[in-house]
């Protein structure tokens, strides 16, 4: 058999690494808390299913309003993020730039929103910036990677003495423009998800009503909102036209501006100059007692909250990572021409769109209502969402494979022909999402699972922003660590960088 | 290219309108909020009427804005995005600590002697008792909101007092349902075995027939403590004229329309002071919820 | 405005491997040189080195054509004069092609039989067409020296001959890596043959026949 050389060459490393991660996940399961604690989980699930089957669209006005707001935040946030990301990508080689981008994107959108909420309140800027800031950093990184991978030979063939701006616009940008466009569109999809989830902390987007409806068990109303959201995402390529973008942006501003009351900058100043200064430092008389107090304070914060949060977050992340990978391998045949006919592929696509466009935050929230508090809801939510995304990417990759004339069928085809060919790519996708899964895991704590987000949320809830900032910083630091570890592993496995899935 | 141009144009527009909004300040709305302690779909319904009442009594534009969490209510109050708020005992203490000159104006008649009910799913077999129910140890337990007085502070205080350890150690699992209506629903459905709930919410849901007594029942009532109150920022007189604060207090005390009072739900309001809430502050300090 | 290519005991590397070691070569203005040798003999590496030595005077036709496929033929050719206009003019011309440069480019393209596809995206062209676009871009620079890495490899013989004539007529100095020995002998006045990491032969073309060069291709 003509196995692709690439795979044979890397087999041992790829397989060994996979086994190591599976082993780590199994150890994590021992330390995890996975259970269904509700007395009658099926009863509530039946009600949910009933609600999903009978969506109630009667509240058209609220649905339309929430939908518009969701779109407006996403449009403004993603546009600003893309523009800044583009500018930053040009200077991404500077250490300062890529380090700050790594920091900015290691903080989850919801944490950004919680921070801005403290001084901007429910001002539209809170939502717009919560999307724009991390998205600038992510776009900067991905745009820079796309530029990096683009063919440099036309650039080198230019006559010497050509201006750098002219060089860039003639021999660099046209080469990457299509990739930029595709990626930015994907980013908008992410932006819509983020915008939706921002509703959970009070912005007037779909999440605001979703949370209320799910909380009150009004599943039919919730279903109506969900279906609206799916249709919006699935139809993106019909309504997202370059020529319409200006119209959308103006409409977004028109929608959000009425809520943009003037900003009281003294609140902003107070937040940065007082609120986030650690309590003992703020209260101390002299620098010695400040130092002393700070150390005790940090020590206590770390051992009573952060440490436990870190362990729980890591345990959950590792389990979710492996399960996402497994699910992805099971899902990708659904959209692959080697296994599905035209109709099957379309159906598979629809299924994956639904799974991957449901924000994991929302999924976890729903499962938490159904199964009670444990790690289970979070694990399943992360697995479904990330599994669907990686499955989608693997499926697209597998579709490009041309098989020898007489391919095997069914399981043989899957195990002997397809999986070996996509495996390196699959691992690249999975490791690329590792840091994202970690970030999401931390955030799910806000729903009541004891990951880092739980303690961050508690600190905000107790108006102790000093603690919140330290905990967010810890989360960001670990996130950066995982990012660089993942890059090392990908290099060790000699996996090509994949930019489309961050 | 055109995308870039349009973005610049839009920023320009944004800046203009923002300036305009700033200049437009003098006819400022008087804004209030309330902690989201019950069914959030009913918030606007509950407090919209109160806004209309206050507008009539105070002679200024009054707006109610709903918030998603206790902390958001406190932050809005602190940032002067709202000037008046219907707080719980704990959230009121925190908010007033953060805004100097702010004061508790009025409390509900029932708030002088508030209670928390510990409720249990009947499947647990836990029975009503006069003394602290030791049997709740190792059960799956839910508080209300993390920032609630009756749903978090007081129940946690009594749990710590009796078991000499933190709720996380006492119970098999600890959750935060988010609000009191939700606590009742979750204990009733069996998602949690035991919960702590605001007694007024329990009574009002009982009256509305929302509670299935075969599935959930009260197993213990805490001793009484002071709870909800209206708090106002100290600087309202500067904006709306001398005596405005007193005008608010009188309007609140004069609220006697049953329909309005049902929003809280209280039978009436009486005057309150910051000093009334010292016990709450002490308890919060004791269990480490405030520095 | 005088230049010459000078290599003294130079060792040239490609991807960390020594391709040519310890070679001496000098090329004077006015010479028309053909580089011959098997693929992998180091012709491209040598050309690249020469190009880097005298970038200001040289126009280059790279082997992989190095075109921006998303842009039109016109834009790709215009890139040859990117250094002769200010940035604003360049950007304006990217969005809205200006009449004057379009006329100039069209005239050049006519010589290369490409004027009909002037506003077509380069990505849609055939291999031979792309190669001629790369040649047009180099010619548009109007430099005295032309360096070409197998610039006619994808052209049919009639067109190839026409292009060779043009290249040699319009540049004072020409250095081309060639795979077609007869064509090289016909147009160049000096032949440099590479073999086994060294210069195996360096003689005036008029002294040589195709048979004399056969040894370069034997292993």
XYZ file of C-alpha atoms in Angstrom, chain A residues 94-283:
190
model
C 8.728 43.150 16.876
C 9.013 41.285 20.128
C 6.957 43.871 21.959
C 4.092 43.514 19.492
C 3.799 39.760 19.475
C 4.276 39.532 23.221
C 1.499 42.036 23.892
C -0.729 40.261 21.399
C -0.100 36.988 23.229
C -1.158 38.667 26.468
C -4.244 40.349 25.005
C -5.584 37.203 23.425
C -4.911 35.054 26.480
C -7.717 36.868 28.282
C -11.141 35.609 27.285
C -13.730 37.970 25.798
C -16.018 37.473 28.785
C -13.289 38.487 31.216
C -12.629 41.584 29.129
C -16.316 42.360 29.241
C -16.433 41.908 33.013
C -13.537 44.332 33.379
C -15.088 47.005 31.143
C -18.433 46.492 32.820
C -16.943 47.801 36.061
C -16.300 51.285 34.706
C -18.218 51.675 31.459
C -21.297 49.918 32.835
C -23.641 48.644 30.143
C -22.286 51.201 27.664
C -21.982 49.765 24.130
C -18.227 50.236 24.382
C -18.107 47.411 26.922
C -19.348 44.918 24.375
C -17.504 46.363 21.403
C -14.148 46.491 23.170
C -14.607 43.065 24.753
C -14.713 41.693 21.217
C -12.335 44.123 19.529
C -9.373 43.782 21.889
C -8.839 40.013 21.923
C -9.868 39.813 18.273
C -7.214 42.376 17.260
C -4.599 40.222 18.916
C -5.861 36.996 17.347
C -6.208 38.589 13.903
C -2.729 40.086 14.213
C -1.264 36.659 14.886
C -3.161 34.855 12.168
C -2.687 37.585 9.541
C 1.016 37.608 10.359
C 1.164 33.821 9.933
C -0.644 34.041 6.602
C 1.787 36.713 5.420
C 4.681 34.619 6.647
C 3.558 31.616 4.643
C 2.827 33.547 1.484
C 5.186 33.156 -1.466
C 7.939 35.771 -1.221
C 9.333 35.303 -4.715
C 7.235 38.025 -6.414
C 8.352 40.391 -3.664
C 11.977 39.483 -4.272
C 11.629 39.905 -8.006
C 10.709 43.584 -7.677
C 13.260 46.114 -8.879
C 15.507 47.301 -6.107
C 14.633 50.664 -4.692
C 10.871 50.158 -4.782
C 9.142 51.798 -1.827
C 8.116 49.462 0.978
C 4.478 50.544 0.854
C 4.298 49.958 -2.900
C 6.044 46.619 -2.498
C 3.559 45.558 0.133
C 0.458 46.502 -1.801
C 1.663 45.044 -5.092
C 3.557 41.934 -4.134
C 2.348 40.932 -0.651
C -1.244 41.914 0.005
C -2.750 40.569 -3.251
C -1.237 37.167 -2.471
C -2.919 36.884 0.918
C -6.095 38.879 0.374
C -8.322 35.849 -0.186
C -7.012 34.156 2.948
C -7.528 37.337 4.919
C -11.088 37.528 3.704
C -11.876 33.907 4.514
C -10.320 34.168 7.924
C -12.058 37.437 8.740
C -15.371 35.921 7.784
C -14.657 33.039 10.145
C -13.795 35.629 12.768
C -17.181 37.260 12.258
C -18.782 33.902 12.939
C -16.803 33.731 16.194
C -17.770 37.331 16.894
C -21.448 36.469 16.608
C -20.965 33.666 19.114
C -19.096 35.936 21.494
C -21.630 38.692 21.084
C -24.391 36.226 21.960
C -22.593 35.021 25.069
C -21.970 38.594 26.252
C -25.708 38.700 26.909
C -25.136 36.377 29.833
C -23.488 39.198 31.752
C -26.081 41.805 30.865
C -25.555 43.178 27.360
C -28.801 43.205 25.396
C -27.839 40.440 22.951
C -29.418 37.027 22.363
C -27.619 35.593 25.387
C -29.495 37.941 27.686
C -32.816 36.342 26.777
C -31.387 32.866 26.324
C -30.161 32.921 29.890
C -33.484 34.157 31.214
C -35.504 31.646 29.237
C -33.337 28.672 30.074
C -33.233 29.701 33.706
C -37.004 29.867 33.891
C -37.368 26.675 31.909
C -39.133 28.494 29.056
C -37.663 26.116 26.508
C -39.966 27.001 23.614
C -38.989 30.663 23.768
C -35.339 29.721 24.147
C -35.615 27.399 21.145
C -36.937 30.250 19.026
C -33.862 32.332 19.862
C -31.512 29.425 19.237
C -33.008 28.598 15.859
C -32.822 32.237 14.841
C -29.156 32.193 15.716
C -28.498 28.994 13.721
C -30.208 30.408 10.671
C -28.147 33.551 10.999
C -24.873 31.589 11.087
C -25.823 29.078 8.410
C -26.855 31.795 5.987
C -23.761 33.909 6.528
C -22.442 33.559 2.997
C -25.681 34.833 1.537
C -25.904 38.000 3.556
C -22.255 38.794 4.119
C -21.293 40.670 0.950
C -18.298 42.991 0.735
C -20.475 45.738 -0.681
C -22.922 45.502 2.191
C -20.356 45.771 4.947
C -20.489 49.556 5.029
C -24.267 49.423 5.279
C -24.056 46.927 8.130
C -21.528 49.038 9.992
C -23.602 52.179 9.756
C -26.688 50.270 10.811
C -24.761 48.866 13.792
C -23.767 52.327 14.895
C -27.279 53.566 14.434
C -28.467 50.772 16.709
C -25.882 51.152 19.440
C -25.386 54.907 19.583
C -28.611 55.732 21.434
C -27.223 53.741 24.374
C -23.848 55.442 24.177
C -24.283 57.982 26.918
C -21.204 59.971 27.765
C -18.508 58.125 29.613
C -17.574 59.204 33.104
C -13.791 58.977 32.924
C -13.394 59.332 36.657
C -14.799 55.805 36.952
C -12.149 54.555 34.547
C -9.435 56.369 36.433
C -10.645 55.043 39.762
C -10.669 51.484 38.473
C -7.049 51.609 37.393
C -5.652 53.768 40.155
C -7.548 52.321 43.130
C -9.786 49.341 42.552
C -7.230 46.980 41.122
C -4.521 47.893 43.628
C -4.310 44.964 46.048
C -6.268 45.701 49.224
C -3.331 45.609 51.672
C -1.299 47.974 49.469
C -4.241 50.338 49.138
C -4.678 50.413 52.931
